[in-house]
């Protein structure tokens, strides 16, 4: 699915507004993506549009925090290492960090993999459209071996 999101980033991220979902699905099919990947990407976009960012605005410049044991238990080893990288590098602001943790805690039961965490982080920063977010998105989508730009 990250390849589909990479395609979406290249094609639509820097345009104004959101593309029509049916048009987007049609373009993804024309680009050769599998229906399962397209359906997952459409679900990801729908989930992205449901995030209520207003409830996190009050966090302002809150400095780091420790993970609760319940939060720690949600991450597999690679995901936890990735989370520690994000927090130590202060890549996510307080609002984005808490949003991501809420999404992790509300995800399906079981450990969160690094790839799933990356999808969650993408959801959180996708709308920001600032330079740091763009770099993080590019790192997640294109900084992986075997992932090609379209």
PDB file of C-alpha atoms in Angstrom:
ATOM      1  CA  UNK A   1       0.000   0.000   0.000  1.00  0.00           C
ATOM      2  CA  UNK A   2       2.904   2.382   0.569  1.00  0.00           C
ATOM      3  CA  UNK A   3       3.531   2.333  -3.190  1.00  0.00           C
ATOM      4  CA  UNK A   4      -0.037   3.518  -3.805  1.00  0.00           C
ATOM      5  CA  UNK A   5       0.414   6.288  -1.240  1.00  0.00           C
ATOM      6  CA  UNK A   6       3.726   7.237  -2.874  1.00  0.00           C
ATOM      7  CA  UNK A   7       1.875   7.580  -6.173  1.00  0.00           C
ATOM      8  CA  UNK A   8      -0.820   9.702  -4.511  1.00  0.00           C
ATOM      9  CA  UNK A   9       1.847  11.895  -2.931  1.00  0.00           C
ATOM     10  CA  UNK A  10       3.558  12.447  -6.279  1.00  0.00           C
ATOM     11  CA  UNK A  11       0.350  13.091  -8.195  1.00  0.00           C
ATOM     12  CA  UNK A  12      -1.910  14.944  -5.778  1.00  0.00           C
ATOM     13  CA  UNK A  13      -0.153  16.103  -2.615  1.00  0.00           C
ATOM     14  CA  UNK A  14       0.884  19.512  -3.909  1.00  0.00           C
ATOM     15  CA  UNK A  15      -2.462  20.313  -5.554  1.00  0.00           C
ATOM     16  CA  UNK A  16      -5.183  22.289  -3.837  1.00  0.00           C
ATOM     17  CA  UNK A  17      -8.136  20.394  -2.388  1.00  0.00           C
ATOM     18  CA  UNK A  18      -8.854  16.697  -2.364  1.00  0.00           C
ATOM     19  CA  UNK A  19      -9.339  14.780  -5.626  1.00  0.00           C
ATOM     20  CA  UNK A  20     -12.664  13.030  -6.252  1.00  0.00           C
ATOM     21  CA  UNK A  21     -12.488   9.528  -4.733  1.00  0.00           C
ATOM     22  CA  UNK A  22     -13.976   7.720  -7.761  1.00  0.00           C
ATOM     23  CA  UNK A  23     -11.652   9.594 -10.135  1.00  0.00           C
ATOM     24  CA  UNK A  24      -8.733   8.788  -7.868  1.00  0.00           C
ATOM     25  CA  UNK A  25      -9.594   5.069  -7.767  1.00  0.00           C
ATOM     26  CA  UNK A  26      -9.910   5.061 -11.550  1.00  0.00           C
ATOM     27  CA  UNK A  27      -6.508   6.721 -11.964  1.00  0.00           C
ATOM     28  CA  UNK A  28      -4.904   4.251  -9.574  1.00  0.00           C
ATOM     29  CA  UNK A  29      -6.374   1.334 -11.544  1.00  0.00           C
ATOM     30  CA  UNK A  30      -5.127   2.906 -14.789  1.00  0.00           C
ATOM     31  CA  UNK A  31      -1.670   3.242 -13.246  1.00  0.00           C
ATOM     32  CA  UNK A  32      -1.669  -0.539 -12.713  1.00  0.00           C
ATOM     33  CA  UNK A  33      -2.301  -0.858  -8.993  1.00  0.00           C
ATOM     34  CA  UNK A  34      -4.134  -3.921  -7.664  1.00  0.00           C
ATOM     35  CA  UNK A  35      -7.740  -3.515  -6.492  1.00  0.00           C
ATOM     36  CA  UNK A  36      -6.830  -4.625  -2.942  1.00  0.00           C
ATOM     37  CA  UNK A  37      -4.152  -1.923  -2.703  1.00  0.00           C
ATOM     38  CA  UNK A  38      -6.540   0.671  -4.119  1.00  0.00           C
ATOM     39  CA  UNK A  39      -9.233  -0.310  -1.602  1.00  0.00           C
ATOM     40  CA  UNK A  40      -6.723  -0.064   1.264  1.00  0.00           C
ATOM     41  CA  UNK A  41      -5.582   3.359   0.049  1.00  0.00           C
ATOM     42  CA  UNK A  42      -9.183   4.569  -0.226  1.00  0.00           C
ATOM     43  CA  UNK A  43      -9.798   3.322   3.329  1.00  0.00           C
ATOM     44  CA  UNK A  44      -6.653   5.123   4.472  1.00  0.00           C
ATOM     45  CA  UNK A  45      -7.855   8.384   2.875  1.00  0.00           C
ATOM     46  CA  UNK A  46     -11.296   7.980   4.462  1.00  0.00           C
ATOM     47  CA  UNK A  47      -9.679   7.432   7.862  1.00  0.00           C
ATOM     48  CA  UNK A  48      -7.474  10.481   7.260  1.00  0.00           C
ATOM     49  CA  UNK A  49     -10.551  12.616   6.610  1.00  0.00           C
ATOM     50  CA  UNK A  50     -12.190  11.453   9.871  1.00  0.00           C
ATOM     51  CA  UNK A  51      -9.379  12.682  12.141  1.00  0.00           C
ATOM     52  CA  UNK A  52     -10.552  15.561  14.330  1.00  0.00           C
ATOM     53  CA  UNK A  53      -7.436  17.703  14.659  1.00  0.00           C
ATOM     54  CA  UNK A  54      -9.135  20.451  16.670  1.00  0.00           C
ATOM     55  CA  UNK A  55      -9.036  18.496  19.933  1.00  0.00           C
ATOM     56  CA  UNK A  56      -5.222  18.446  19.819  1.00  0.00           C
ATOM     57  CA  UNK A  57      -4.706  22.167  19.145  1.00  0.00           C
ATOM     58  CA  UNK A  58      -4.532  23.054  22.848  1.00  0.00           C
ATOM     59  CA  UNK A  59      -1.375  20.973  23.343  1.00  0.00           C
ATOM     60  CA  UNK A  60       0.729  23.835  21.959  1.00  0.00           C
ATOM     61  CA  UNK A  61       4.365  23.437  22.883  1.00  0.00           C
ATOM     62  CA  UNK A  62       4.023  20.642  25.447  1.00  0.00           C
ATOM     63  CA  UNK A  63       7.429  19.018  25.796  1.00  0.00           C
ATOM     64  CA  UNK A  64       7.989  15.249  25.408  1.00  0.00           C
ATOM     65  CA  UNK A  65       6.340  12.624  27.480  1.00  0.00           C
ATOM     66  CA  UNK A  66       6.858   9.020  28.448  1.00  0.00           C
ATOM     67  CA  UNK A  67       4.790   6.223  26.989  1.00  0.00           C
ATOM     68  CA  UNK A  68       2.304   4.544  29.280  1.00  0.00           C
ATOM     69  CA  UNK A  69       2.903   0.760  29.633  1.00  0.00           C
ATOM     70  CA  UNK A  70      -0.313   0.123  27.663  1.00  0.00           C
ATOM     71  CA  UNK A  71       1.049   2.301  24.836  1.00  0.00           C
ATOM     72  CA  UNK A  72       4.433   0.576  24.948  1.00  0.00           C
ATOM     73  CA  UNK A  73       2.761  -2.808  24.659  1.00  0.00           C
ATOM     74  CA  UNK A  74       1.144  -1.835  21.344  1.00  0.00           C
ATOM     75  CA  UNK A  75       4.450  -1.472  19.462  1.00  0.00           C
ATOM     76  CA  UNK A  76       6.503  -4.346  18.104  1.00  0.00           C
ATOM     77  CA  UNK A  77      10.273  -3.932  18.443  1.00  0.00           C
ATOM     78  CA  UNK A  78      10.846  -2.229  15.076  1.00  0.00           C
ATOM     79  CA  UNK A  79       7.877   0.090  15.535  1.00  0.00           C
ATOM     80  CA  UNK A  80       9.104   1.096  18.986  1.00  0.00           C
ATOM     81  CA  UNK A  81      12.558   1.870  17.592  1.00  0.00           C
ATOM     82  CA  UNK A  82      10.937   3.970  14.873  1.00  0.00           C
ATOM     83  CA  UNK A  83       8.768   5.767  17.453  1.00  0.00           C
ATOM     84  CA  UNK A  84      11.846   6.515  19.565  1.00  0.00           C
ATOM     85  CA  UNK A  85      13.580   7.927  16.485  1.00  0.00           C
ATOM     86  CA  UNK A  86      10.594  10.187  15.735  1.00  0.00           C
ATOM     87  CA  UNK A  87      10.346  11.464  19.295  1.00  0.00           C
ATOM     88  CA  UNK A  88      14.080  11.923  19.887  1.00  0.00           C
ATOM     89  CA  UNK A  89      14.416  13.833  16.608  1.00  0.00           C
ATOM     90  CA  UNK A  90      11.298  15.839  17.539  1.00  0.00           C
ATOM     91  CA  UNK A  91       9.905  15.187  14.096  1.00  0.00           C
ATOM     92  CA  UNK A  92       6.344  15.259  15.443  1.00  0.00           C
ATOM     93  CA  UNK A  93       5.021  18.201  17.401  1.00  0.00           C
ATOM     94  CA  UNK A  94       2.994  17.592  20.562  1.00  0.00           C
ATOM     95  CA  UNK A  95      -0.342  17.564  18.714  1.00  0.00           C
ATOM     96  CA  UNK A  96       0.927  15.176  16.032  1.00  0.00           C
ATOM     97  CA  UNK A  97       2.526  12.911  18.643  1.00  0.00           C
ATOM     98  CA  UNK A  98      -0.681  12.608  20.661  1.00  0.00           C
ATOM     99  CA  UNK A  99      -2.788  12.132  17.532  1.00  0.00           C
ATOM    100  CA  UNK A 100      -0.488   9.319  16.401  1.00  0.00           C
ATOM    101  CA  UNK A 101      -0.604   7.665  19.828  1.00  0.00           C
ATOM    102  CA  UNK A 102      -4.398   7.875  19.877  1.00  0.00           C
ATOM    103  CA  UNK A 103      -4.527   6.212  16.447  1.00  0.00           C
ATOM    104  CA  UNK A 104      -2.122   3.516  17.653  1.00  0.00           C
ATOM    105  CA  UNK A 105      -4.270   2.848  20.709  1.00  0.00           C
ATOM    106  CA  UNK A 106      -7.475   2.704  18.638  1.00  0.00           C
ATOM    107  CA  UNK A 107      -6.016   0.420  15.967  1.00  0.00           C
ATOM    108  CA  UNK A 108      -7.023  -3.207  15.762  1.00  0.00           C
ATOM    109  CA  UNK A 109      -5.807  -5.317  18.697  1.00  0.00           C
ATOM    110  CA  UNK A 110      -2.271  -6.653  18.540  1.00  0.00           C
ATOM    111  CA  UNK A 111       1.138  -5.147  18.115  1.00  0.00           C
ATOM    112  CA  UNK A 112       1.640  -2.285  15.694  1.00  0.00           C
ATOM    113  CA  UNK A 113       4.311  -2.970  13.084  1.00  0.00           C
ATOM    114  CA  UNK A 114       6.713  -0.329  11.807  1.00  0.00           C
ATOM    115  CA  UNK A 115       4.860  -0.176   8.484  1.00  0.00           C
ATOM    116  CA  UNK A 116       1.509   0.348  10.239  1.00  0.00           C
ATOM    117  CA  UNK A 117       3.084   3.042  12.425  1.00  0.00           C
ATOM    118  CA  UNK A 118       4.434   4.740   9.314  1.00  0.00           C
ATOM    119  CA  UNK A 119       0.924   4.759   7.835  1.00  0.00           C
ATOM    120  CA  UNK A 120      -0.380   6.313  11.062  1.00  0.00           C
ATOM    121  CA  UNK A 121       2.357   8.956  11.022  1.00  0.00           C
ATOM    122  CA  UNK A 122       1.532   9.686   7.381  1.00  0.00           C
ATOM    123  CA  UNK A 123      -2.091  10.277   8.380  1.00  0.00           C
ATOM    124  CA  UNK A 124      -1.041  12.686  11.068  1.00  0.00           C
ATOM    125  CA  UNK A 125       1.356  14.787   8.981  1.00  0.00           C
ATOM    126  CA  UNK A 126      -0.264  14.489   5.507  1.00  0.00           C
ATOM    127  CA  UNK A 127      -2.420  17.601   5.958  1.00  0.00           C
ATOM    128  CA  UNK A 128       0.246  19.862   7.469  1.00  0.00           C
ATOM    129  CA  UNK A 129       1.987  20.529   4.157  1.00  0.00           C
ATOM    130  CA  UNK A 130       4.989  22.213   5.712  1.00  0.00           C
ATOM    131  CA  UNK A 131       8.620  21.552   4.829  1.00  0.00           C
ATOM    132  CA  UNK A 132       9.330  19.187   7.743  1.00  0.00           C
ATOM    133  CA  UNK A 133       6.180  17.173   7.064  1.00  0.00           C
ATOM    134  CA  UNK A 134       7.048  16.945   3.374  1.00  0.00           C
ATOM    135  CA  UNK A 135      10.504  15.594   4.238  1.00  0.00           C
ATOM    136  CA  UNK A 136       9.054  13.013   6.632  1.00  0.00           C
ATOM    137  CA  UNK A 137       6.485  11.910   4.053  1.00  0.00           C
ATOM    138  CA  UNK A 138       9.195  11.573   1.408  1.00  0.00           C
ATOM    139  CA  UNK A 139      11.377   9.588   3.824  1.00  0.00           C
ATOM    140  CA  UNK A 140       8.544   7.195   4.657  1.00  0.00           C
ATOM    141  CA  UNK A 141       7.381   6.761   1.077  1.00  0.00           C
ATOM    142  CA  UNK A 142      10.616   6.910  -0.896  1.00  0.00           C
ATOM    143  CA  UNK A 143      13.333   6.190   1.637  1.00  0.00           C
ATOM    144  CA  UNK A 144      12.653   2.452   1.580  1.00  0.00           C
ATOM    145  CA  UNK A 145      14.502  -0.028  -0.600  1.00  0.00           C
ATOM    146  CA  UNK A 146      12.478  -1.305  -3.488  1.00  0.00           C
ATOM    147  CA  UNK A 147      10.019   1.576  -3.505  1.00  0.00           C
ATOM    148  CA  UNK A 148      10.176   3.419  -6.788  1.00  0.00           C
ATOM    149  CA  UNK A 149       8.894   6.793  -7.781  1.00  0.00           C
ATOM    150  CA  UNK A 150       6.355   6.868 -10.580  1.00  0.00           C
TER     151      UNK A 150
END
